[in-house]
Coordinates of C-alpha atoms and ligand atoms in Angstrom, one line a residue:
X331 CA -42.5 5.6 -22.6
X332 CA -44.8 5.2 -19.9
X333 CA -47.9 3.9 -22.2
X334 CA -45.1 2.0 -24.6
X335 CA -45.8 -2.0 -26.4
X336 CA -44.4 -4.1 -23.8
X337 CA -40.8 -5.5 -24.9
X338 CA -41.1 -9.2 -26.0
X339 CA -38.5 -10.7 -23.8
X340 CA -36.9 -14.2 -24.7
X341 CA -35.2 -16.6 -22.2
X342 CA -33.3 -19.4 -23.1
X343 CA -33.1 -21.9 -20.4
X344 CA -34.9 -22.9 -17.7
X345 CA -32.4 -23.8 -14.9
X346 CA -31.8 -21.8 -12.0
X347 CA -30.8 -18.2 -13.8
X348 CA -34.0 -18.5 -16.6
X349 CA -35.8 -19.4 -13.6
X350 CA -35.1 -16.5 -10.9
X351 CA -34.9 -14.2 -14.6
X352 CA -38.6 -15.1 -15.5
X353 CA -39.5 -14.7 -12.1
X354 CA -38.2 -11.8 -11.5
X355 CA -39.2 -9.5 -14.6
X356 CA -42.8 -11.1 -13.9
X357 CA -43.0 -9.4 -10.7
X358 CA -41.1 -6.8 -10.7
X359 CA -41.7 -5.6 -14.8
X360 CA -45.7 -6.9 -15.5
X361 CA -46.7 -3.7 -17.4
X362 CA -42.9 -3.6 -19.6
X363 CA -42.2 -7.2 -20.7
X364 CA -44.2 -10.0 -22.4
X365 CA -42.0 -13.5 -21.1
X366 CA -41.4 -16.5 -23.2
X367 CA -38.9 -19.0 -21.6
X368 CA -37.8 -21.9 -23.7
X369 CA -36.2 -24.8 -22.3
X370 CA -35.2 -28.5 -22.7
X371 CA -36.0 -31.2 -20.8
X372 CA -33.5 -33.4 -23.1
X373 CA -30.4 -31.0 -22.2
X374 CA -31.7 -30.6 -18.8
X375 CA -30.3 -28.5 -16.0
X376 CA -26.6 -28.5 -14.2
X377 CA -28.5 -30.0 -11.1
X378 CA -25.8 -28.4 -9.1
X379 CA -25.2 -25.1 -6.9
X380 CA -27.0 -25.4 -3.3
X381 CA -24.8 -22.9 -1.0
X382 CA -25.8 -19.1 -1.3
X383 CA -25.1 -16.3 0.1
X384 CA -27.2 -13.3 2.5
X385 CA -28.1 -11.3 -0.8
X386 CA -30.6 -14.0 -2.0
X387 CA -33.1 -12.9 1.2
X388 CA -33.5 -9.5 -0.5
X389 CA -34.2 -11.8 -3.9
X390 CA -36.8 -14.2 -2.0
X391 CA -38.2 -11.0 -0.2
X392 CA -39.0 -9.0 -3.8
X393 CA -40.5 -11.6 -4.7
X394 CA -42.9 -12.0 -2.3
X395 CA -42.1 -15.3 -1.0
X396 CA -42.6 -16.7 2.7
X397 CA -38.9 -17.9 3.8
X398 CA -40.9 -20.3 6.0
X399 CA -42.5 -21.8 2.6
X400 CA -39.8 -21.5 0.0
X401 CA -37.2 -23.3 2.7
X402 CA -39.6 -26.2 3.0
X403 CA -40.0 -27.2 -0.5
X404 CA -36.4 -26.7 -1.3
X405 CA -35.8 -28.6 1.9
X406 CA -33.5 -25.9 2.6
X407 CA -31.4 -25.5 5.8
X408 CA -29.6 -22.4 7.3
X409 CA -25.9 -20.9 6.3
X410 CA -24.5 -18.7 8.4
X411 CA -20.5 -19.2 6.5
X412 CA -18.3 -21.5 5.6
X413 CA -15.6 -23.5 7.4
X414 CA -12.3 -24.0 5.6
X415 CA -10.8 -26.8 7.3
X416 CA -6.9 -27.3 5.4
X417 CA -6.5 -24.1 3.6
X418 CA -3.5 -22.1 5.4
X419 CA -2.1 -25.4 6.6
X420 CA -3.4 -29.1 7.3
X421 CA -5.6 -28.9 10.5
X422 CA -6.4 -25.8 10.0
X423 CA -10.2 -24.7 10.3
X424 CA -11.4 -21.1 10.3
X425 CA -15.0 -20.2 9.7
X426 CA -16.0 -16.9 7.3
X427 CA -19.1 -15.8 8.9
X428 CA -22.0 -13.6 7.4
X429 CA -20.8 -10.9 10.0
X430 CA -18.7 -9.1 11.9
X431 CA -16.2 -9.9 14.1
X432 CA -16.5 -7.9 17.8
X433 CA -19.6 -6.0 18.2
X434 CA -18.9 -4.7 14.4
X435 CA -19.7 -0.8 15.8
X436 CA -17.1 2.0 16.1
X437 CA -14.9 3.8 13.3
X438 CA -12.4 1.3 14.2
X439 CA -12.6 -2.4 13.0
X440 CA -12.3 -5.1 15.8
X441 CA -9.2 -6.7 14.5
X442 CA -7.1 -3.7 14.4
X443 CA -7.7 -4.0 18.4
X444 CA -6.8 -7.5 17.9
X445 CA -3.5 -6.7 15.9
X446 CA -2.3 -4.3 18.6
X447 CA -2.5 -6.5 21.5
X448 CA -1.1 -9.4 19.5
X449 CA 1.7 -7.7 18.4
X450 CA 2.4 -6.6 22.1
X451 CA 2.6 -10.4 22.6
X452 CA -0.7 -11.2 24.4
X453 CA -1.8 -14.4 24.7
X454 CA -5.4 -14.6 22.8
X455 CA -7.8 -17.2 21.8
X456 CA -8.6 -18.2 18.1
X457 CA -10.2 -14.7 16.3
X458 CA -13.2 -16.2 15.7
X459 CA -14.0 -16.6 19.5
X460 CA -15.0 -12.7 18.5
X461 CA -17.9 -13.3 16.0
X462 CA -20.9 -14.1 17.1
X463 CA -21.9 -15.9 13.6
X464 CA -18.9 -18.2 14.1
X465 CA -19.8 -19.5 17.2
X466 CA -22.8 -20.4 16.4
X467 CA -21.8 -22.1 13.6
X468 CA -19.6 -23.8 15.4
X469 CA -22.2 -24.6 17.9
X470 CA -24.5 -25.9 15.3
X471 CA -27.2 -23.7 16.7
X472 CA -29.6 -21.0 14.9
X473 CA -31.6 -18.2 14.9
X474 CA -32.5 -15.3 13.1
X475 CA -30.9 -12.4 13.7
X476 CA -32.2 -9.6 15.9
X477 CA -33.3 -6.5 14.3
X478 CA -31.9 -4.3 17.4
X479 CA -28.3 -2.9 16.2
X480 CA -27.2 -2.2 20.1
X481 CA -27.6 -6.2 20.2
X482 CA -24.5 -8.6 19.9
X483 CA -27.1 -10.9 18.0
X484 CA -27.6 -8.4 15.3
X485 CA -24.4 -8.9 13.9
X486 CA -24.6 -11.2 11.5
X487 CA -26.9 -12.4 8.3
X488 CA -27.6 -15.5 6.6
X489 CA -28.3 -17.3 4.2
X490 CA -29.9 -21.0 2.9
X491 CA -28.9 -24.1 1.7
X492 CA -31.2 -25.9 -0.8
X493 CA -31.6 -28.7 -3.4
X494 CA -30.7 -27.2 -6.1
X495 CA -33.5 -29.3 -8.5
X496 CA -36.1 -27.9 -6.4
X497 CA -35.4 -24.6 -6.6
X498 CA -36.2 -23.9 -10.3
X499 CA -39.2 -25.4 -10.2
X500 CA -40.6 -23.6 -7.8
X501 CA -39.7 -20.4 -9.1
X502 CA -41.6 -21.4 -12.6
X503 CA -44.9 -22.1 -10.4
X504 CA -44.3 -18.3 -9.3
X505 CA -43.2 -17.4 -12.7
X506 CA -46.0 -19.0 -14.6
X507 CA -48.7 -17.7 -12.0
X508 CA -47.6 -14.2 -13.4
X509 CA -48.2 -14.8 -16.9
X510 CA -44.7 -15.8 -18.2
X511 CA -45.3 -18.4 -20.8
X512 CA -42.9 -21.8 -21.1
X513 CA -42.2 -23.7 -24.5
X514 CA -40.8 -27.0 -24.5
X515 CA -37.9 -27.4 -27.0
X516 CA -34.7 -27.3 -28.1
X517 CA -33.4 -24.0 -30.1
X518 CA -31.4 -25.6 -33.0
X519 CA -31.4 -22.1 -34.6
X520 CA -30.3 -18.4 -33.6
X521 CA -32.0 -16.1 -36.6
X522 CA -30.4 -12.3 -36.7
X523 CA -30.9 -9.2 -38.1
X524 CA -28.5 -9.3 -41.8
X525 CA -27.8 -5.5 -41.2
X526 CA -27.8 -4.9 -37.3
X527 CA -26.5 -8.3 -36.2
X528 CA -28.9 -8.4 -33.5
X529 CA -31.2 -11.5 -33.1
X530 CA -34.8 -11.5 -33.8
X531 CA -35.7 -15.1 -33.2
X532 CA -35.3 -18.5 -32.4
X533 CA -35.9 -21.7 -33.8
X534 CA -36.6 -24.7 -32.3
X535 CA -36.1 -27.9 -33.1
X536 CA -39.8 -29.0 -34.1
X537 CA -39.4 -25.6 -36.5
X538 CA -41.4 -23.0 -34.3
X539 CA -39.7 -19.7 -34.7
X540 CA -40.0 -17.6 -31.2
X541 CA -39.3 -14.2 -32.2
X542 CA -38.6 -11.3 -29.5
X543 CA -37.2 -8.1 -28.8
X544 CA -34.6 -8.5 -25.9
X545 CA -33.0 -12.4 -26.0
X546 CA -31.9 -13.5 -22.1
X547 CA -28.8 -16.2 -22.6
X548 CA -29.7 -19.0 -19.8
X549 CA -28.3 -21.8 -21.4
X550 CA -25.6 -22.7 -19.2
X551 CA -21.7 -23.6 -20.2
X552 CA -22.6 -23.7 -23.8
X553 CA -23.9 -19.8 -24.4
X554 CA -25.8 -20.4 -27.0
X555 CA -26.5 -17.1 -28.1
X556 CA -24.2 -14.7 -26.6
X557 CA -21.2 -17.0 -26.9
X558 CA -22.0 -19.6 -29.9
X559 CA -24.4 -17.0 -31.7
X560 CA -22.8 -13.7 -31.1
X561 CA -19.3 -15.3 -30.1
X562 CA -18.6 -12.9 -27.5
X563 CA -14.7 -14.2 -26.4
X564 CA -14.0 -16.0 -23.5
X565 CA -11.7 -14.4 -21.0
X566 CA -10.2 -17.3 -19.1
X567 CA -9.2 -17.5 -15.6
X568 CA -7.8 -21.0 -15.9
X569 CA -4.0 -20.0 -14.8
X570 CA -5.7 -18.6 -11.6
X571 CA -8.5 -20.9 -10.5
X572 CA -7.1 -24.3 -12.3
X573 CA -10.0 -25.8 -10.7
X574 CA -11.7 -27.2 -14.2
X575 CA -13.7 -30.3 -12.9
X576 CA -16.0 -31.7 -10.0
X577 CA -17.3 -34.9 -8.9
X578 CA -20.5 -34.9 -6.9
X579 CA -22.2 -37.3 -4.8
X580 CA -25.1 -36.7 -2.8
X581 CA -25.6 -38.7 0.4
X582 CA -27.5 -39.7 3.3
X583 CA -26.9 -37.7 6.6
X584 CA -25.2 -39.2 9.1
X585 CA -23.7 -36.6 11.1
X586 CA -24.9 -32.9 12.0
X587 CA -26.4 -30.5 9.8
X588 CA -24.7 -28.0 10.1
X589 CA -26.2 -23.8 9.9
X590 CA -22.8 -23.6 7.3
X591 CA -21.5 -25.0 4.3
X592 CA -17.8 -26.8 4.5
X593 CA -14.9 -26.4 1.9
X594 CA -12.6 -28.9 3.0
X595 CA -9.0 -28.8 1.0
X596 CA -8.0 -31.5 -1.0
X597 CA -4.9 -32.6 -2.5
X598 CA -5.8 -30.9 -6.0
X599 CA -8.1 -28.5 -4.8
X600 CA -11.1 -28.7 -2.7
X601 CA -14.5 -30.8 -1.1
X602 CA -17.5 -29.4 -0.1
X603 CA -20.0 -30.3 1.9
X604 CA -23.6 -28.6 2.1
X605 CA -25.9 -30.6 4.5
X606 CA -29.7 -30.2 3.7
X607 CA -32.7 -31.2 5.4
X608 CA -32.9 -34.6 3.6
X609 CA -29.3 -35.2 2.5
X610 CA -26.0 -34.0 2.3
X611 CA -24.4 -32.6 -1.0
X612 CA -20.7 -33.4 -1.5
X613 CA -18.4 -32.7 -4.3
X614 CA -14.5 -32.6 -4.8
X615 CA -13.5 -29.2 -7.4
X616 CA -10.3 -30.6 -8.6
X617 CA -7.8 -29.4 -11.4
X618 CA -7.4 -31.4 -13.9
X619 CA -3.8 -30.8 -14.5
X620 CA -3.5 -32.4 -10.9
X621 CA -5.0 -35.4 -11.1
X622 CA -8.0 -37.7 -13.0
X623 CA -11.4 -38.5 -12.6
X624 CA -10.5 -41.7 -11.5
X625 CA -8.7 -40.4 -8.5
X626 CA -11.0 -37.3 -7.7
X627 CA -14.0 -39.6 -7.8
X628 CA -12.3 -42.5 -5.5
X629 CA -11.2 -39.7 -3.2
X630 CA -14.6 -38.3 -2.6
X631 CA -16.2 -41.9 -2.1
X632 CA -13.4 -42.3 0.9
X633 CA -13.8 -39.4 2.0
X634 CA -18.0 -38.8 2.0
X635 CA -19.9 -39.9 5.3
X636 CA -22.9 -41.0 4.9
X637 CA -23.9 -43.8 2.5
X638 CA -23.9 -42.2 -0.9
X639 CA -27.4 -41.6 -2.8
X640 CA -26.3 -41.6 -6.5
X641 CA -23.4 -42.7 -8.8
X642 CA -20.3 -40.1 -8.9
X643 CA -21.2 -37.6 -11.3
X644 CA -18.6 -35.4 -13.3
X645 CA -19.3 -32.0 -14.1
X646 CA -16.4 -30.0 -16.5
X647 CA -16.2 -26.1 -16.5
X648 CA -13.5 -23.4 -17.3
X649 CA -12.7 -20.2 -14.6
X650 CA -13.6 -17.0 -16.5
X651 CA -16.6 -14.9 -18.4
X652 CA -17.8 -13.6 -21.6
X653 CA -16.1 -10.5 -22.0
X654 CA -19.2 -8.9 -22.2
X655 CA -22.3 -10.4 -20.4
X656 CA -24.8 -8.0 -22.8
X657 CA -24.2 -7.7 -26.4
X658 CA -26.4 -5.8 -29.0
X659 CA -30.3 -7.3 -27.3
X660 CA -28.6 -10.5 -25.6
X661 CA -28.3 -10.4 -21.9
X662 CA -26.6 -13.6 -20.8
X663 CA -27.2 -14.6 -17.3
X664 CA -26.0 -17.6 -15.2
X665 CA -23.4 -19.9 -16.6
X666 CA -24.0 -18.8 -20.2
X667 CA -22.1 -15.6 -18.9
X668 CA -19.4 -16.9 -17.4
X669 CA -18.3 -18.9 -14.0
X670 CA -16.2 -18.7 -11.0
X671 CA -16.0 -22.1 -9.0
X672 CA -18.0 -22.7 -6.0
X673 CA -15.7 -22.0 -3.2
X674 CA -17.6 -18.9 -2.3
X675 CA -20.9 -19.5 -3.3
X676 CA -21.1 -16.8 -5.8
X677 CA -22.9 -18.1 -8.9
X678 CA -26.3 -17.6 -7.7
X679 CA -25.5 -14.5 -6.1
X680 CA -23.9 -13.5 -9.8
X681 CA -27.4 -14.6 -11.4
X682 CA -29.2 -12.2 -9.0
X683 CA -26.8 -9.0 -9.4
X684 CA -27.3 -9.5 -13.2
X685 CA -30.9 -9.7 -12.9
X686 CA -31.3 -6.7 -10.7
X687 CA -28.8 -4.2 -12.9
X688 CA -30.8 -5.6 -16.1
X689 CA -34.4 -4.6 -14.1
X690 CA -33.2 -1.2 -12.7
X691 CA -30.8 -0.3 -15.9
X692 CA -34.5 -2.1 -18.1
X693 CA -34.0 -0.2 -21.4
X694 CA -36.9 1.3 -23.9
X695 CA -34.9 -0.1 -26.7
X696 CA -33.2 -3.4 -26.6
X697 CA -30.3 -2.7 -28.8
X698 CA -30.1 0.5 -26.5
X699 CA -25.6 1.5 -25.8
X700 CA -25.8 3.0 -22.7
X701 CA -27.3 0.9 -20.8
X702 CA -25.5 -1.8 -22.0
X703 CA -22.4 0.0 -21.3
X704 CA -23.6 0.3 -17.7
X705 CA -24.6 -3.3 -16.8
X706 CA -21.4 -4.4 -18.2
X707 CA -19.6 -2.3 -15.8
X708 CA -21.4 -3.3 -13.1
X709 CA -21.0 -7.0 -13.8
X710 CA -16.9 -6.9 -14.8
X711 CA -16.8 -5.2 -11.3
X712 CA -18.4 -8.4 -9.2
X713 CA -16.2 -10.7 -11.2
X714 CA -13.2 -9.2 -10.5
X715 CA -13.9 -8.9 -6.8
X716 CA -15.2 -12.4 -5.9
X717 CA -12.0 -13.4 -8.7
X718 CA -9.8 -11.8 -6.2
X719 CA -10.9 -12.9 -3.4
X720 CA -11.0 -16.5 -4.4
X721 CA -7.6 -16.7 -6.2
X722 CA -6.7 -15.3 -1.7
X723 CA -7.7 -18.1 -0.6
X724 CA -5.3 -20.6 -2.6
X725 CA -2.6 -18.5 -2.8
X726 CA -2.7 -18.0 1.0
X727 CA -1.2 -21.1 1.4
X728 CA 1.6 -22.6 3.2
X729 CA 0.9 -26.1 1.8
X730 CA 3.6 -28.0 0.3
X731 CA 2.5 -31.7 -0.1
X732 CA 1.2 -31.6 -3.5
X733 CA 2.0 -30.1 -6.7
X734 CA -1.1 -28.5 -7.1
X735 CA -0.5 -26.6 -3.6
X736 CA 2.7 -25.9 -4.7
X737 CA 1.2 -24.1 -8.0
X738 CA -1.1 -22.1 -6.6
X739 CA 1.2 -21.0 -3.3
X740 CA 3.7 -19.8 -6.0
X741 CA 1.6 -18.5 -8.7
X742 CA 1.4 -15.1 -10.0
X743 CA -1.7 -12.9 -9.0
X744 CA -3.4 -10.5 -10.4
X745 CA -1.9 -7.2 -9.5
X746 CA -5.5 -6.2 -8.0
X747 CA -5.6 -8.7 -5.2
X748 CA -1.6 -8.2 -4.7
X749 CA -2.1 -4.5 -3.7
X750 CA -5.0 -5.9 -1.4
X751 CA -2.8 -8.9 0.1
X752 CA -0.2 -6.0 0.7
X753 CA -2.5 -3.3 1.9
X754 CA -3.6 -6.2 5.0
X755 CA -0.1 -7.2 6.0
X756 CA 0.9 -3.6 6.2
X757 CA -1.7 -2.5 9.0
X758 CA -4.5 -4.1 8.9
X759 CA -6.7 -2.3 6.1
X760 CA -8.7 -3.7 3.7
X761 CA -9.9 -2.4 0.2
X762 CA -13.1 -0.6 0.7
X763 CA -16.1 -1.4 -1.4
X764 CA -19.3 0.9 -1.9
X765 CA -21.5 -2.0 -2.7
X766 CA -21.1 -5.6 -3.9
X767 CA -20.2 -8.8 -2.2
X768 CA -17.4 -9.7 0.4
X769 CA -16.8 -6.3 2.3
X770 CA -14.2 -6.0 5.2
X771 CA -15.2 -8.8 7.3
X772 CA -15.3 -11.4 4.7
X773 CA -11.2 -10.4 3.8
X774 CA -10.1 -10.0 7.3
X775 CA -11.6 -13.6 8.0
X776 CA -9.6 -14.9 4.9
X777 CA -6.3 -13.5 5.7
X778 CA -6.0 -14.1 9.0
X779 CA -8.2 -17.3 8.4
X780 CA -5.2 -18.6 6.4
X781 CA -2.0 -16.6 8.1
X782 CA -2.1 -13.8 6.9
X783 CA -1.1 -11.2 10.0
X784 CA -1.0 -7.7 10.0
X785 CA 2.4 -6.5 11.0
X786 CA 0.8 -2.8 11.7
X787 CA -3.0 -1.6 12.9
X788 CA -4.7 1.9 12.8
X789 CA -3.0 4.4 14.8
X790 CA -6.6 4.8 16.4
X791 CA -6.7 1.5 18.3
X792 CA -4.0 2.8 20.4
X793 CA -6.6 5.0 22.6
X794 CA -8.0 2.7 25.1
X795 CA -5.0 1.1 27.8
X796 CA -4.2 -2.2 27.3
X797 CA -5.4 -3.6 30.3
X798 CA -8.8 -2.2 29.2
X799 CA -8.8 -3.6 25.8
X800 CA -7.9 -7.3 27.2
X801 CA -10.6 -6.8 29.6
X802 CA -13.3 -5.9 26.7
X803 CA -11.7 -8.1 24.9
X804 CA -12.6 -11.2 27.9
X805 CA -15.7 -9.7 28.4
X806 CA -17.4 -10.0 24.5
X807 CA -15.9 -13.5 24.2
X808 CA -17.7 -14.5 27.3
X809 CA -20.5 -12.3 26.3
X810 CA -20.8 -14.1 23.3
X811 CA -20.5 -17.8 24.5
X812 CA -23.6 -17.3 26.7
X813 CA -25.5 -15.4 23.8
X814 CA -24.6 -18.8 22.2
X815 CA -26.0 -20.7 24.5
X816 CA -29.5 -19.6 24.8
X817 CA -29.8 -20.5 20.9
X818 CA -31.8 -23.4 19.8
X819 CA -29.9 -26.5 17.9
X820 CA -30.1 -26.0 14.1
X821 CA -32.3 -28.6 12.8
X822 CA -34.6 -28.0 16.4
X823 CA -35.1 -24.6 14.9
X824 CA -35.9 -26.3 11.2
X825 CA -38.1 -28.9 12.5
X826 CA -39.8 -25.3 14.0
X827 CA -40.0 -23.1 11.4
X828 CA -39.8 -25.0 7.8
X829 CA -40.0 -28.8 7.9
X830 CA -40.1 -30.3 4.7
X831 CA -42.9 -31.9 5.7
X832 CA -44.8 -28.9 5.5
X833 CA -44.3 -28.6 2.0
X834 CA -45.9 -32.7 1.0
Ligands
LIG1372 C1 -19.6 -28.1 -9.5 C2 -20.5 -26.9 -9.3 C3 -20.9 -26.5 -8.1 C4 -21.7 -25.4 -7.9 N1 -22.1 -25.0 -6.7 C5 -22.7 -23.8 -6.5 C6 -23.1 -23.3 -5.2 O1 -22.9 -24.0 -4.2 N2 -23.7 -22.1 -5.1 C7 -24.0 -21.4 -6.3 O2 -24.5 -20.3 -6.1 N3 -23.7 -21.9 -7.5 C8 -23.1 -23.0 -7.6 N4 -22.9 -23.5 -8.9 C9 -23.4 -22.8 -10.0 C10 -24.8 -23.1 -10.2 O3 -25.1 -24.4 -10.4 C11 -25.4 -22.3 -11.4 O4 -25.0 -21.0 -11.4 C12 -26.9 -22.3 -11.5 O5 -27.4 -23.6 -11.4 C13 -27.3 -21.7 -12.8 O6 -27.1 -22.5 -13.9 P1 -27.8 -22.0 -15.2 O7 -29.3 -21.9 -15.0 O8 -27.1 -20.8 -15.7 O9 -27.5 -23.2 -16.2 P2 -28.1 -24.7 -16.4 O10 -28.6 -25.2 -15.1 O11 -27.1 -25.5 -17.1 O12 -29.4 -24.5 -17.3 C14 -29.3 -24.3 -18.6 C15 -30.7 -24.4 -19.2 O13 -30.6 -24.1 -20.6 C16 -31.3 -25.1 -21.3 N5 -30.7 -25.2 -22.7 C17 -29.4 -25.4 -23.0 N6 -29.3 -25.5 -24.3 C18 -30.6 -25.4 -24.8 C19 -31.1 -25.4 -26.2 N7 -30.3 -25.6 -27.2 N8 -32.4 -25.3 -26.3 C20 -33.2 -25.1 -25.2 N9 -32.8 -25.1 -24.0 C21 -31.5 -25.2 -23.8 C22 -31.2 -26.4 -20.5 O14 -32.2 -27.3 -20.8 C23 -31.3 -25.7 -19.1 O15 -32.7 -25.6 -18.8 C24 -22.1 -24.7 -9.1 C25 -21.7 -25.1 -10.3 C26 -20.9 -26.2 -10.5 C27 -20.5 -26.6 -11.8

């Protein structure tokens, strides 16, 4: 095993997933793969997908990269959450923050504290006076976090903004400098095994024939080989996230950039807004169903601030995944595998979980069951959480002023995320998760985010008096605020630490 042939590994597709793939085998595999990625400059990339979340630090870290130097050539800014302005009701704004709420210690969580003296009929400000991260979100300020634990500025994480088109490329410098080696072509061909089924090669348009041992699917909506070649069925999500389209339109930055991404609710579904260091992405995920191009694309150009940088661009997908994301010696990772919308920026985050089960689960054999068996698991497991948890967010709704509110306010949910909605409104609880994305914080901003109150708390936030807890309660907020204060404006901090000018 130790001594064995490397295994010729495959990868079709050079957007962001073949990218961060080739990259990451390159550094973390060198002695057990050989890398061939093969992409097309014809097809070209979704151009798309600049919001992350915390986990891609630990990605950037493995790979050896200098923050500092990655987040000025992506021209990358901070995220620290996301605001929802219009989910629960018009007006509305709450901010889910890449931390806790309170000072996130204690066997008890903050807002079962919260719940109590509600529910006693206390007069409190907004939750998210509580969080640290929201506030200085809301501020516009940054910082990185401090590494002391006993330190209110400890409690949260972050993550970047970046142009998406600069991203992959910079990964295929790293990529390349490790020895993975990049054709240029399109695959007109998937060649199997007769017997086996499994696929031994490639062909390409100008008639090369790339042959390999373990084939990684990168090829975006169209799945070339796991769903086209292999036709692996699609399970679809559609009745749950009708969001099927976007229309994006970058522009020029006229207002602040903000350390956290926006998701502002539209009449068929929702705008985002991710400001970057030298313009500002925007986008409107609309259903179809709802309304047409036409409108979706006029809506966005009334509703974008800054003068716009390109022409509207549509982009069509379809909620939902492979059923499998690894069948027989195909690994599809990225949209080839399957897609949940952007609310939550989860895709890339999706890309990286695959990539790390496929390195730490890396078989001898490609075609080799059990390991197979277990990266499936593990990646049915993330889509069914972040599925959940975005279906919350529109069904958490007490919009009634279009039909497409009025759909997903009155829609049937998956029993999973029923039991969950239930579990909250009870007394406070939320699902626990081992691992993955989206742990307790994440839900209780969400539900109470959108109106969703506990009508019960843990039986445990009853021991401190009352007067006490208001007390604690005046003292963190005002704790907090000054913490706030002391932090330097966002794009200060940038202009500091990664100005794109430092990548020219
Ligand atoms: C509207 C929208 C907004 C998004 N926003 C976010 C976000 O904020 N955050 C986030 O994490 N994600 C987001 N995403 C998702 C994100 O864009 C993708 O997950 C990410 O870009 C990875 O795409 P990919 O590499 O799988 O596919 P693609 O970028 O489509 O790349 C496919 C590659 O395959 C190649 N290819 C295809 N066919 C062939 C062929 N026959 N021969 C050779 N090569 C071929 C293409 O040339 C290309 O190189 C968003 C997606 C959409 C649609």
């Amino acid at each position: 095993m130790g001594g064995a042939k490397p295994i010729r590994v495959v990868i079709v597709g050079g957007g962001t997933s073949g990218w961060m793939t080739a990259a990451a085998l390159a550094r973390l595999l060198p002695k057990r793969v050989s890398l061939h990625l093969i992409e097309s400059e014809t097809i070209g990339v979704i151009g798309v997908g600049e919001a992350t979340l915390p986990h891609i630090r630990g990605f950037v870290e493995k790979l050896g990269i200098r923050e500092a130097d990655f987040m000025a050539w992506t021209r990358g800014t901070f995220k620290l959450g996301i605001e929802f302005r219009n989910w629960g009701r018009i007006g509305d704004s709450y901010v889910h923050p890449f931390g806790t709420f309170g000072r996130g210690k204690g066997e008890v969580d903050f807002h079962h504290y919260w719940t109590r003296l509600r529910l006693a009929g206390a007069e409190l400000p907004p939750f998210e006076v509580f969080s640290y991260a929201c506030m200085l979100a809301r501020a516009n300020r940054f910082d990185l976090p401090s590494e002391d634990p006993d330190r209110l500025t400890s409690t949260y994480g972050y993550a970047y903004q970046f142009d998406a088109l600069l991203f992959a490329p910079y990964l295929r410098a790293i990529a390349e400098g490790l020895g993975a080696r990049r054709t240029e072509g399109k695959v007109v061909e998937v060649v199997r095994d007769g017997e086996r089924g499994t696929i031994t090669a490639v062909r390409l348009d100008n008639g090369e024939r790339i042959e390999g041992d373990l084939f990684v699917d990168c090829s975006g909506f169209r799945s070339l080989l796991l769903g086209e070649a292999l036709a692996e069925p699609f399970e679809d999500w559609n009745h749950w996230l009708p969001a099927d389209r976007a229309v994006a339109m970058p522009c020029r930055t006229t207002t602040s950039v903000t350390p956290y991404t926006s998701a502002i609710a539209m009449p068929a579904g929702w705008r985002w807004r991710i400001p970057l260091q030298h313009r500002t992405g925007n986008g409107y995920v609309y259903a179809s169903a709802f309304t047409s191009d036409d409108e979706a694309a006029r809506a966005l150009t009334g509703a974008v601030e800054g003068a716009p940088l390109a022409d509207p661009r549509i982009l069509r997908f379809r909620a939902g995944r492979r059923r499998r994301s690894w069948v027989k010696n195909c690994v599809a990772i990225g949209l080839a595998s399957g897609f949940l919308e952007p609310l939550e920026s989860t895709s890339i985050y999706l890309v990286q979980q695959a990539i790390t089960a496929l390195i730490e689960l890396f078989p001898d054999n490609a075609d080799s069951d059990v390991e197979r068996d277990e990266f499936n698991r593990l990646i049915d497991l993330e889509y069914d959480r972040i599925r959940d948890f975005l279906i919350l967010h529109y069904h958490a709704t007490t919009r009634t002023d279009t039909d497409f509110w009025n759909y997903v306010r009155t829609m049937e949910v998956p029993d999973s995320l029923a039991e969950k909605i239930e579990l909250f409104r009870r007394a406070g609880r939320v699902v626990k998760y081992r691992e993955g994305v989206f742990l307790d914080a994440s839900w209780v901003a969400v539900y109470v985010g959108q109106g969703i109150l506990p009508q019960g708390y843990d039986p445990r936030a009853d021991v401190p008096d009352a007067d006490v807890l208001m007390r604690g309660m005046r003292a963190l907020q005002g704790e907090i605020a000054a913490a706030v204060d002391r932090v330097p404006e966002h794009l200060r901090y940038i202009d500091r630490y990664c100005p794109m000018a430092a990548a020219a």
